GROMACS .gro file of C-alpha atoms in nm:
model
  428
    1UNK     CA    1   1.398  -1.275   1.761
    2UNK     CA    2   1.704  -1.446   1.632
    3UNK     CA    3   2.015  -1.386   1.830
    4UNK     CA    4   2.309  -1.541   1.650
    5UNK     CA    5   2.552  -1.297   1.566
    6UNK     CA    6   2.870  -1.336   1.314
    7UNK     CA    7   3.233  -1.221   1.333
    8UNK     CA    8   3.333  -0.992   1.044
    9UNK     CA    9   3.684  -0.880   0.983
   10UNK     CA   10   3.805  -0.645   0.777
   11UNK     CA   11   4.137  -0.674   0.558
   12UNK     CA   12   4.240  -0.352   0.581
   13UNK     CA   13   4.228  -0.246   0.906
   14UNK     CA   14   4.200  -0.577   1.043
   15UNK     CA   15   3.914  -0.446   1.275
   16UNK     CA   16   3.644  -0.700   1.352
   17UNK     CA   17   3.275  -0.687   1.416
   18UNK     CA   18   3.030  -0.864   1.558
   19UNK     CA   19   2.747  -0.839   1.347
   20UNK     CA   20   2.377  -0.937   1.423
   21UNK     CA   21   2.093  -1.100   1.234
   22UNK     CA   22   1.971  -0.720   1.186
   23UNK     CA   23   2.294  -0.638   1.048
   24UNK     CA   24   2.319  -0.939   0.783
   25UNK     CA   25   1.925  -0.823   0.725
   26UNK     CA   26   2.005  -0.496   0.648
   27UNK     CA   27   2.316  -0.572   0.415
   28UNK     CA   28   2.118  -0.792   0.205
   29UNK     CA   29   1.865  -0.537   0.155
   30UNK     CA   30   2.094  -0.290   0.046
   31UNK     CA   31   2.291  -0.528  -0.191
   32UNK     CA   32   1.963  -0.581  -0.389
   33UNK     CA   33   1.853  -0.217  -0.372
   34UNK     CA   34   2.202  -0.054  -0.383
   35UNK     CA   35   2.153   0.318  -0.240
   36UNK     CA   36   1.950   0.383   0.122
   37UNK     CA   37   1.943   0.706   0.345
   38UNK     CA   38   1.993   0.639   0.710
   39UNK     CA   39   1.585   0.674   0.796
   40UNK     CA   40   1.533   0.402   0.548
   41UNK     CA   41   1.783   0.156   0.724
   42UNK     CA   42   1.669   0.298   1.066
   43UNK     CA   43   1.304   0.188   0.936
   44UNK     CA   44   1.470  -0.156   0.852
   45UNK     CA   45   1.651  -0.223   1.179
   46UNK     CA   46   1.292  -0.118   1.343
   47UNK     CA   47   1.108  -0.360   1.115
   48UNK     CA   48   1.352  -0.657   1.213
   49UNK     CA   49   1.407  -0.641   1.568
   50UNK     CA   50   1.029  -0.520   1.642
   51UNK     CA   51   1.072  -0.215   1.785
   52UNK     CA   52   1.179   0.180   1.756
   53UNK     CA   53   1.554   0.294   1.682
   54UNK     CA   54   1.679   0.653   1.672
   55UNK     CA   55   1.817   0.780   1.357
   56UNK     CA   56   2.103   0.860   1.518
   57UNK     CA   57   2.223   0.572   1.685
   58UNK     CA   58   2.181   0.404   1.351
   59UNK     CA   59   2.406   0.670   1.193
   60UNK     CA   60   2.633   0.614   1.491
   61UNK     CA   61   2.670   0.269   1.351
   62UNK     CA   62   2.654   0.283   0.984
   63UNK     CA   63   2.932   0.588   1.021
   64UNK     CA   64   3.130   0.290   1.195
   65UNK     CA   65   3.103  -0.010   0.903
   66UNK     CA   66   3.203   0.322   0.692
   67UNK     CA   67   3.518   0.451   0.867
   68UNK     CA   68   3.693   0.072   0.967
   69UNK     CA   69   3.540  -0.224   0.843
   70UNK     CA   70   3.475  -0.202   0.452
   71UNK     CA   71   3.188  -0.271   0.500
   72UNK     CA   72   3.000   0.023   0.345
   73UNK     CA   73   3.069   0.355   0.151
   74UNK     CA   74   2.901   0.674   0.230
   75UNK     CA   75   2.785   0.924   0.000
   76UNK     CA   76   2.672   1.294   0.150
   77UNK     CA   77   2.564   1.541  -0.135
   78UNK     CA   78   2.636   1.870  -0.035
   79UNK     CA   79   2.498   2.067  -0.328
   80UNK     CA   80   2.242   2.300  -0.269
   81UNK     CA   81   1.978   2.152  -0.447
   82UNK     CA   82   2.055   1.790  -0.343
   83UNK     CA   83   1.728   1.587  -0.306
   84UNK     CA   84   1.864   1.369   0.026
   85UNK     CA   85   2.095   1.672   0.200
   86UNK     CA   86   2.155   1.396   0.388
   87UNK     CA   87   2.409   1.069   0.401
   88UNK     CA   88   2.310   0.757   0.153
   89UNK     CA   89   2.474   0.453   0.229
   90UNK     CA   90   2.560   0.123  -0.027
   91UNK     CA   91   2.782  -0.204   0.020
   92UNK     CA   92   3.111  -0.230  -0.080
   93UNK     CA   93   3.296  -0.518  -0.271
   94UNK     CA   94   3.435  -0.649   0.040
   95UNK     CA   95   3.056  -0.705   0.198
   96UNK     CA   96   2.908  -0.828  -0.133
   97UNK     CA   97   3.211  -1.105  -0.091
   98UNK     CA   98   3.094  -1.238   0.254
   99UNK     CA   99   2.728  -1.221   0.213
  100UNK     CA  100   2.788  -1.470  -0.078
  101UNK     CA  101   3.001  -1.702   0.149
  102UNK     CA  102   2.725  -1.671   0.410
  103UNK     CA  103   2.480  -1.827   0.135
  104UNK     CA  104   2.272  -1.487   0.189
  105UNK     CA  105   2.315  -1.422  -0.219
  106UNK     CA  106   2.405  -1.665  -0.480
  107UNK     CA  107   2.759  -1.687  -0.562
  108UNK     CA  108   2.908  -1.499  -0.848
  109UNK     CA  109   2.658  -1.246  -0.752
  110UNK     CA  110   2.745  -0.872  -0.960
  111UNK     CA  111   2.982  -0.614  -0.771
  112UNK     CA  112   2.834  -0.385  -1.051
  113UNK     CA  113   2.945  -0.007  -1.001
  114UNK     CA  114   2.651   0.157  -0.966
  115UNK     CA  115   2.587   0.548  -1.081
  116UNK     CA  116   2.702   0.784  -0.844
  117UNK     CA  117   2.376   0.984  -0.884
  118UNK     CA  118   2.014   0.919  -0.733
  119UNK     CA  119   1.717   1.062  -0.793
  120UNK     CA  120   1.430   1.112  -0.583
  121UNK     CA  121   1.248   0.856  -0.807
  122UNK     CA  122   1.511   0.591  -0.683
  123UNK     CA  123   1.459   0.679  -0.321
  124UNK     CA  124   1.092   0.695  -0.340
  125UNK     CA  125   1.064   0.355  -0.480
  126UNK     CA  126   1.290   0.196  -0.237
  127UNK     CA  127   1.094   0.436   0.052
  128UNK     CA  128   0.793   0.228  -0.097
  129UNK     CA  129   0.964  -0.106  -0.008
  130UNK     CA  130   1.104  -0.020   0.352
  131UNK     CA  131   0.740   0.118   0.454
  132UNK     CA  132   0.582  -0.212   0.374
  133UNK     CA  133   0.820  -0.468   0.559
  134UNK     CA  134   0.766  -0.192   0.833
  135UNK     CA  135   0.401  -0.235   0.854
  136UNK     CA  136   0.453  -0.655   0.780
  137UNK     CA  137   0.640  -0.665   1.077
  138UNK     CA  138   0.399  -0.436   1.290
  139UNK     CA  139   0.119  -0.655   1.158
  140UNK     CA  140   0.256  -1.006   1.219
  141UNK     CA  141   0.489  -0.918   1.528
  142UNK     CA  142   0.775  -1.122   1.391
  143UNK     CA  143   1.020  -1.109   1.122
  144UNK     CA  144   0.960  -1.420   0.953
  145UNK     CA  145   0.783  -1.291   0.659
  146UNK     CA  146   1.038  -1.035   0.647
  147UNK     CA  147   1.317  -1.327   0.558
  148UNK     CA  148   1.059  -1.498   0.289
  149UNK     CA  149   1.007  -1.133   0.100
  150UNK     CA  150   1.154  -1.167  -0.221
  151UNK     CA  151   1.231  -0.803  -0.266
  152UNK     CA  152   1.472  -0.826  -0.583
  153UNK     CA  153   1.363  -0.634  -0.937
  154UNK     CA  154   1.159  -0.815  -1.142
  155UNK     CA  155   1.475  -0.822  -1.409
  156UNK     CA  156   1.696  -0.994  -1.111
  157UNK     CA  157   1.443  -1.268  -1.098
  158UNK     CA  158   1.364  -1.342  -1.438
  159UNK     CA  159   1.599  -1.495  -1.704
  160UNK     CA  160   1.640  -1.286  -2.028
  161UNK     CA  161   1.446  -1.520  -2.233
  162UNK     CA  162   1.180  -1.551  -1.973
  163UNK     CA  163   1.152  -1.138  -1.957
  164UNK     CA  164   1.095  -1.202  -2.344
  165UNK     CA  165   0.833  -1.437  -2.334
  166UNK     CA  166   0.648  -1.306  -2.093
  167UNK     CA  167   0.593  -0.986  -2.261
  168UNK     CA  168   0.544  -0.745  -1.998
  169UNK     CA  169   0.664  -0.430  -2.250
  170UNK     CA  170   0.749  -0.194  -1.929
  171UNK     CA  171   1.017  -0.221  -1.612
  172UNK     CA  172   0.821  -0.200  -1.268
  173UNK     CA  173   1.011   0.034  -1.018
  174UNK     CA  174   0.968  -0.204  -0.825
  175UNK     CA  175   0.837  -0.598  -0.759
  176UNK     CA  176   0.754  -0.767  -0.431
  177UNK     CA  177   0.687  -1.172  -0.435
  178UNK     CA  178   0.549  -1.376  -0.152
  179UNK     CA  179   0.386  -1.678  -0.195
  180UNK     CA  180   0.140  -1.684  -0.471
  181UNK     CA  181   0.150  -1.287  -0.469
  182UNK     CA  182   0.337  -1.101  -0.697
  183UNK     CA  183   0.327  -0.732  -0.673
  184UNK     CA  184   0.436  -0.468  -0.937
  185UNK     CA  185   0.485  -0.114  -0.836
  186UNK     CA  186   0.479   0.175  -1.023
  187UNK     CA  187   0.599   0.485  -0.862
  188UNK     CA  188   0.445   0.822  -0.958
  189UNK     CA  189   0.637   1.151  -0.930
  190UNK     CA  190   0.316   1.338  -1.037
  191UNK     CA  191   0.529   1.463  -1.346
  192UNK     CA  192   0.421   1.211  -1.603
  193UNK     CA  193   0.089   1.277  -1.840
  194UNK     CA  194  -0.213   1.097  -1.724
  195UNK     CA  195  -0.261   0.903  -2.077
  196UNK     CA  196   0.105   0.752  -1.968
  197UNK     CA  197  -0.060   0.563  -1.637
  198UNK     CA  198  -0.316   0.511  -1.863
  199UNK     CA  199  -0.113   0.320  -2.130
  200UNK     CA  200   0.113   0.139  -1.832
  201UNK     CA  201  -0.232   0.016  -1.738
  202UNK     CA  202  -0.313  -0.094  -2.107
  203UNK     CA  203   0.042  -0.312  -2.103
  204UNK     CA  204  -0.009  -0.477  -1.820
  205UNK     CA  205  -0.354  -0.611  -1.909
  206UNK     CA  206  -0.139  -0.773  -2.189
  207UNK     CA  207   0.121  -0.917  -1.972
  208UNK     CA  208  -0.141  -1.035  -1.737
  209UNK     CA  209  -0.353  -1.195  -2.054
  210UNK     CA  210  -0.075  -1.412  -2.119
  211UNK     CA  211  -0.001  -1.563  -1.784
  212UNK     CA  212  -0.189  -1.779  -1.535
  213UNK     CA  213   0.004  -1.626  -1.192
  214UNK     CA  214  -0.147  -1.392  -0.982
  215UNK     CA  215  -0.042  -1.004  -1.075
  216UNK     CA  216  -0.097  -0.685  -0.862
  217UNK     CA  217  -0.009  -0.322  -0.922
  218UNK     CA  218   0.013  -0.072  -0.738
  219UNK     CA  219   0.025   0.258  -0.848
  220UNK     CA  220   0.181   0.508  -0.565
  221UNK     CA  221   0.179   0.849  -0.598
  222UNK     CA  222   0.410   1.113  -0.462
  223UNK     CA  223   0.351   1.324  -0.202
  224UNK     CA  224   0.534   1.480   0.045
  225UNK     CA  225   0.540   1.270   0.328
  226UNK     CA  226   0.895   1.122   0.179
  227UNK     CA  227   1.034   1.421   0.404
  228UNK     CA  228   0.837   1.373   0.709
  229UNK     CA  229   0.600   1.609   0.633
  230UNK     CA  230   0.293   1.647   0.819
  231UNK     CA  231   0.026   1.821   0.648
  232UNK     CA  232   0.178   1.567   0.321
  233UNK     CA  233  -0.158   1.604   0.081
  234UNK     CA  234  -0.159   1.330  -0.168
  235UNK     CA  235  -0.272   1.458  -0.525
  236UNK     CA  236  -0.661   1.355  -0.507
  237UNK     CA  237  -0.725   1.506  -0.828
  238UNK     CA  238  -0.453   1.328  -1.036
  239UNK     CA  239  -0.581   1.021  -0.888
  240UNK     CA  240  -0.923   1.092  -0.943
  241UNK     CA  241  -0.849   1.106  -1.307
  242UNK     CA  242  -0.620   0.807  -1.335
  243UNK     CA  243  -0.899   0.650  -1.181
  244UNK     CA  244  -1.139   0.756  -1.403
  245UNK     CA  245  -0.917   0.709  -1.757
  246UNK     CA  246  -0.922   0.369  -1.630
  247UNK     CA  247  -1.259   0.315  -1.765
  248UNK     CA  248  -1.131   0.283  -2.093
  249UNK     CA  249  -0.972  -0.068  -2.003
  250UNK     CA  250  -1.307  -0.138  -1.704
  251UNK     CA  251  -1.424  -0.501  -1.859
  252UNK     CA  252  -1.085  -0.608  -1.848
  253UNK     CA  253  -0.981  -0.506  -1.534
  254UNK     CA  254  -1.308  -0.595  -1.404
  255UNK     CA  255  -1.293  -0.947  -1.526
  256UNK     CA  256  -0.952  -1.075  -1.574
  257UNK     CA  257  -0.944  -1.281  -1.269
  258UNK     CA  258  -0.555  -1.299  -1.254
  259UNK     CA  259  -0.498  -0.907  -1.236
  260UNK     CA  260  -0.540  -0.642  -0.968
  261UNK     CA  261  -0.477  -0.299  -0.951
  262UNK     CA  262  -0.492  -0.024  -0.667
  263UNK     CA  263  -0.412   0.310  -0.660
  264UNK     CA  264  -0.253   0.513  -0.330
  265UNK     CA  265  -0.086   0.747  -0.166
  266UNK     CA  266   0.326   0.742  -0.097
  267UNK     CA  267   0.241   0.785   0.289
  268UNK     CA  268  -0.027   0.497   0.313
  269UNK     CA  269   0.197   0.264   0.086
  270UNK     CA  270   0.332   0.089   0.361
  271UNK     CA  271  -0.042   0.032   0.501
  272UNK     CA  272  -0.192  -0.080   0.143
  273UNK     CA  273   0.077  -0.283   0.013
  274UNK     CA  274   0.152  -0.473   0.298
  275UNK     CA  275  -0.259  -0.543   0.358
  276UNK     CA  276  -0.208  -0.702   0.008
  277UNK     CA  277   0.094  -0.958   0.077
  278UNK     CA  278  -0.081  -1.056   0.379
  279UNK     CA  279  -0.438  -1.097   0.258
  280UNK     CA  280  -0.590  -0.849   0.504
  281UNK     CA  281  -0.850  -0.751   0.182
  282UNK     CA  282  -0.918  -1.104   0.092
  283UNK     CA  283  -1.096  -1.203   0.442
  284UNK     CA  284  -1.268  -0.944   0.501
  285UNK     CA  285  -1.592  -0.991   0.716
  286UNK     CA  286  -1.858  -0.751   0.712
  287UNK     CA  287  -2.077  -0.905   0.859
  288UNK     CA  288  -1.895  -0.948   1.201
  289UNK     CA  289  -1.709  -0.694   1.153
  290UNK     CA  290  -1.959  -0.437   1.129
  291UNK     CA  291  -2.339  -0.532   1.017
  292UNK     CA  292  -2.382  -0.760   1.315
  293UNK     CA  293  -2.286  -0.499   1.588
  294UNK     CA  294  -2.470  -0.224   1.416
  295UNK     CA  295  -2.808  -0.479   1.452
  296UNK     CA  296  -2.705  -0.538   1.828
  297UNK     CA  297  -2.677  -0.144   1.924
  298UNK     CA  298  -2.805  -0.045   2.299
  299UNK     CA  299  -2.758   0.274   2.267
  300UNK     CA  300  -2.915   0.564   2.060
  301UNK     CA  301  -3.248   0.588   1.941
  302UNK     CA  302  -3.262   0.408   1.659
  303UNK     CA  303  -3.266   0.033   1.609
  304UNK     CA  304  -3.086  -0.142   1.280
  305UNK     CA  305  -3.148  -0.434   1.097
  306UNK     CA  306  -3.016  -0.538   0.734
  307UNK     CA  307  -3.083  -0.796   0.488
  308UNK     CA  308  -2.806  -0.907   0.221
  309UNK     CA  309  -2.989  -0.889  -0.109
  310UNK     CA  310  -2.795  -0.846  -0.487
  311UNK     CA  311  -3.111  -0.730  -0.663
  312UNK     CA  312  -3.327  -0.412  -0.630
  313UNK     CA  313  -3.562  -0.242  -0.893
  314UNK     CA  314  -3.385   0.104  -0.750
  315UNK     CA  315  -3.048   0.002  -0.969
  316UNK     CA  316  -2.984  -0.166  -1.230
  317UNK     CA  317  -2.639  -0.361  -1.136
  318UNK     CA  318  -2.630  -0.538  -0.836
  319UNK     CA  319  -2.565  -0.456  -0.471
  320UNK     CA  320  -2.465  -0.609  -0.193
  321UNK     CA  321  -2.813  -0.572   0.083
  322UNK     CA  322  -3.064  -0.296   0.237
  323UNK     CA  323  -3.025  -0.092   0.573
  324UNK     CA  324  -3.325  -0.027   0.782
  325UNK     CA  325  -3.343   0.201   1.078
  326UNK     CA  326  -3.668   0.217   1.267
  327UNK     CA  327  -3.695   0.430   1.599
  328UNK     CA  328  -3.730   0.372   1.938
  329UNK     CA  329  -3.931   0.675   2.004
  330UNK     CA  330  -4.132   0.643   1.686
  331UNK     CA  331  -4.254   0.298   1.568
  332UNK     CA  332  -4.373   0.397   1.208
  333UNK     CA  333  -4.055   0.612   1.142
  334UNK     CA  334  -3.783   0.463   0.950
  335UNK     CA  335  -3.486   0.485   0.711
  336UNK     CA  336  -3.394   0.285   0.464
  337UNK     CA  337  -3.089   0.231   0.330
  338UNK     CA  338  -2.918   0.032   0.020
  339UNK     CA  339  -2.515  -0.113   0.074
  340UNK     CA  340  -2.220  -0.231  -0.087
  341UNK     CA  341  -1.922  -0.311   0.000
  342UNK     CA  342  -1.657  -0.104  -0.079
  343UNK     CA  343  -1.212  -0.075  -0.075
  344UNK     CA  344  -1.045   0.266  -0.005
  345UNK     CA  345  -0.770   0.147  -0.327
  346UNK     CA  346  -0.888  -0.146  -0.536
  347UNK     CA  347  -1.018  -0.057  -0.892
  348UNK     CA  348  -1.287  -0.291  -0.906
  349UNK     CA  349  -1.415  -0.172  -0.627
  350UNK     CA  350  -1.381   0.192  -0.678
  351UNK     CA  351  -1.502   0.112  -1.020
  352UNK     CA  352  -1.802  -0.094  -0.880
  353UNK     CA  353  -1.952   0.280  -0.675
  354UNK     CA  354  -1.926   0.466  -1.009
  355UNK     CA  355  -2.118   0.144  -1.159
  356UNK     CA  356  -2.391   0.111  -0.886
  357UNK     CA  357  -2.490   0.481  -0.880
  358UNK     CA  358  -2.501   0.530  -1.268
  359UNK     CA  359  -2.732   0.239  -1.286
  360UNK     CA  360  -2.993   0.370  -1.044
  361UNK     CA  361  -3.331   0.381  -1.224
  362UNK     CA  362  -3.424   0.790  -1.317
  363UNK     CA  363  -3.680   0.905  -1.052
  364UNK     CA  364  -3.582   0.661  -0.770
  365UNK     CA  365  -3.383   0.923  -0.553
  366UNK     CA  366  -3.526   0.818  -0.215
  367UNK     CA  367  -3.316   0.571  -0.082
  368UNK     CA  368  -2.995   0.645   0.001
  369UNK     CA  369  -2.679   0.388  -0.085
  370UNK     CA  370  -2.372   0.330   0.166
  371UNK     CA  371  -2.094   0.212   0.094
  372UNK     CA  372  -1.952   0.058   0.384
  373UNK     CA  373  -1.516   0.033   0.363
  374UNK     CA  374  -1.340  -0.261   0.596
  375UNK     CA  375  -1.273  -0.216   0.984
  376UNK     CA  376  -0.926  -0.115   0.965
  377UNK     CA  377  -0.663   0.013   1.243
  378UNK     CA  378  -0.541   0.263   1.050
  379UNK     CA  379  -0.746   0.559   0.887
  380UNK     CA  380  -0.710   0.502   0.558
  381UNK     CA  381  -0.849   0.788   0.255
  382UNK     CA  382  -1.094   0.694   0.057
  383UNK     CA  383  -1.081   0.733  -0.332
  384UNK     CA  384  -1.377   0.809  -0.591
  385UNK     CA  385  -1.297   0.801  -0.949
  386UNK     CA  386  -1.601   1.085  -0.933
  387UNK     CA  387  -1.843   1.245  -0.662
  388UNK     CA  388  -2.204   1.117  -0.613
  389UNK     CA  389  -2.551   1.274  -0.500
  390UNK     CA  390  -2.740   1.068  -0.247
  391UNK     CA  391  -2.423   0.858  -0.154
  392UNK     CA  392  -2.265   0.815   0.210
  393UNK     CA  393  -1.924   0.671   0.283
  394UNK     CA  394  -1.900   0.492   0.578
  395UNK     CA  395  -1.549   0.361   0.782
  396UNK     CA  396  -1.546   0.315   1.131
  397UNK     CA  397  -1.195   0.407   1.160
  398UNK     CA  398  -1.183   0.726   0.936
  399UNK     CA  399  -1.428   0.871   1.161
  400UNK     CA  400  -1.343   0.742   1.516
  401UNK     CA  401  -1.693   0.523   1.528
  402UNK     CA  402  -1.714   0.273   1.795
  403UNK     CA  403  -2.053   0.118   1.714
  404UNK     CA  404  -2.108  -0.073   2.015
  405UNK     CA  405  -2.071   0.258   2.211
  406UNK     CA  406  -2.145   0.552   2.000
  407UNK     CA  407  -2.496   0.779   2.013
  408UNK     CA  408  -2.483   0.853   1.680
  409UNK     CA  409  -2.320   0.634   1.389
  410UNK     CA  410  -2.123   0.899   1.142
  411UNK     CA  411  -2.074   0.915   0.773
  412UNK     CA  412  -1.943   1.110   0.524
  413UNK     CA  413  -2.132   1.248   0.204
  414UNK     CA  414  -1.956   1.155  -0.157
  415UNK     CA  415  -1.944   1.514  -0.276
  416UNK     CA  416  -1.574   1.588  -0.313
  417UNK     CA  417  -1.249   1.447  -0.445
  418UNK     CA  418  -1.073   1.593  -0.145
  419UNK     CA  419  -1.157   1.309   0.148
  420UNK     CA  420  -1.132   1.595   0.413
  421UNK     CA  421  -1.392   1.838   0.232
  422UNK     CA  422  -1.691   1.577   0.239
  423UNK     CA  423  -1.922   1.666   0.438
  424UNK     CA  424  -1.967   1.475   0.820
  425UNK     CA  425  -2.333   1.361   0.868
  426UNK     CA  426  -2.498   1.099   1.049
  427UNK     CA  427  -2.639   0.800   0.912
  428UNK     CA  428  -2.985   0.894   0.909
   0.00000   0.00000   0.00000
């Protein structure tokens, strides 16, 4: 990690500081996203420097650049009802000043007043932000990408005229660029009508029609983990349906090759979005991953082999290969099995389940269909835009599976929207 640090002085009081990398990080942020609570900036000190920090020695701090250097102003909403009942921090002029002469934002940059007032909306969207450069920097053990993030609003990169002629007829909450990736997220307080998402959907199939870069969205919705909770249930059955309304736009978002969308949680943002910037999805290997182990299993009774094949006369569209189990104990038992591929928050892929099982010829009920989801490190819930007879969801990590190891290779049954109410069974 870098270790240059920078003298600061303020006018005022004529205090100085010695501010670190972290610091100048964290300033930068907050210029471009103008209101944070202290976890937020806790969770971007942690994602710099690579490892924990305690809310309270960051408050320790931050109640510092407050009181002496002019350096930030902080806000604590006392009201009884106040969403953040606790302290929100933003830059003052002073800071905006030297983080232009340190080349950090272009010159001339605005000292805009911003509104005294921020809703939950605001601090969920920027919650969205700090939770992926979190898990970027968890991911990648260094804060390189961190630095190369372009984490500005889409309307701070774009020119007027280009905004214009782009078309995109909405304002993401927010936009995340790396690369050739180009993220747009749309924040979901669960207080909107469905047929809105739906029609956000509809205008950003036009905006994607009309350009040749790369264009993700993310739609996140709320849940409760913003306030550490626990037992923080995502709405399943609003995005169930948002899922499912999406149908009305499926051969476009199946087939325009320039535009993604995915659908999750607030508390596995982080985990999704940052997955995305890094490519995590995009090399995925089965195979390796989990096909190849499953065929070289020592323990159990059963022994696996499987065959990658697209077409079957039990369905119509096409799948990905057949599962057969034979056993040890019994040579002319066995269990067949047809597979696809699947993604706990892609469309197309959620979309390509509801496809597969609808096109399964009537009368051919014997053979069951898995759909097997990526080795992950993180558990990771797995969406339906409907639930399925005859179906069997299978993720190593969601279950605790260690193939290599592991008597008996768990599943779990496609017969609820709720992830935790499907039923446990064995692949059998």
């Amino acid at each position: 990690m870098k270790s240059k640090t920078y003298k600061y002085t303020s006018k005022g009081t004529q205090k100085s500081f010695r501010l670190k990398e972290a610091d100048i990080f964290v300033f930068t942020f907050l210029y471009y996203k103008r209101h944070l609570t202290t976890r937020q900036i806790t969770q971007l000190y942690s994602a710099f420097e690579g490892r924990d920090f305690s809310e309270d020695s960051v408050f320790t701090k931050l109640n510092r650049f407050s009181k002496y250097g002019a350096i930030l102003t902080k806000k604590i909403d006392k009201r009884d009802d106040s969403i953040t009942r606790r302290a929100t921090f933003s830059l003052k002029d002073r800071m905006v000043d030297y983080l232009q002469e340190l080349g950090r934002i272009p010159a001339g940059s605005s000292k805009r007043r911003y509104s005294s007032s921020i809703s939950l909306h605001t601090l969920c969207s920027r919650e969205i932000l700090v939770r992926t450069l979190l898990e970027v920097s968890k991911k990648t053990n260094t804060n390189k990408i961190l630095c190369e993030l372009d984490i500005r609003s889409y309307h701070q990169k774009q020119k007027k005229t280009e905004i214009e002629d782009a078309g995109l007829l909405l304002i993401p909450d927010e936009h995340i660029s790396y690369k050739d990736k180009n993220i747009y997220i749309e924040m979901d307080m669960c207080k909107e009508t469905n047929a809105t998402l739906v029609e956000k959907v509809g205008k950003y199939i036009e905006y994607a029609q009309k350009n040749t870069k790369n264009i993700t969205v993310v739609f996140v919705m709320y849940d409760k983990s913003m306030f550490l909770a626990e037992d923080a249930e995502p709405p399943y059955v609003r995005m169930k349906n948002l899922l499912f309304s999406m149908r009305e736009y499926h051969e476009h978002l199946m087939n325009l090759p320039n535009l993604n969308m995915h659908i999750c949680s607030l508390k596995e943002a982080g985990d999704v979005i940052s997955d995305i910037l890094l490519g995590i999805d995009d090399n995925q290997n089965f195979e390796q991953d989990i096909l190849l182990p499953l065929s070289q299993r020592t323990v159990g009774d059963a022994d696996w082999r499987y065959a990658f094949v697209e077409t079957v006369q039990t369905f119509k569209e096409k799948i990905d290969g057949g599962l057969r189990r034979t056993y040890k104990r019994d040579k002319d038992a066995m269990q067949d099995f047809f597979f696809i591929f699947g993604n706990e928050n892609d469309y197309r892929m959620i979309a390509r389940v509801d496809d597969v099982v609808f096109s399964r010829r009537e009368g051919d009920e014997g053979v069951p269909l898995v759909v097997i989801y990526p080795k992950r490190k993180k558990a990771r819930d797995i969406l339906l835009m409907d639930t399925y007879d005859n179906v069997l969801l299978l993720s190593l990590q969601n279950e605790d599976v260690t193939i290599e190891a592991d008597e008996q290779i768990m599943a779990r049954t496609a017969n609820n929207v709720h992830p935790k109410r499907r039923k446990l069974v064995e692949l059998y």
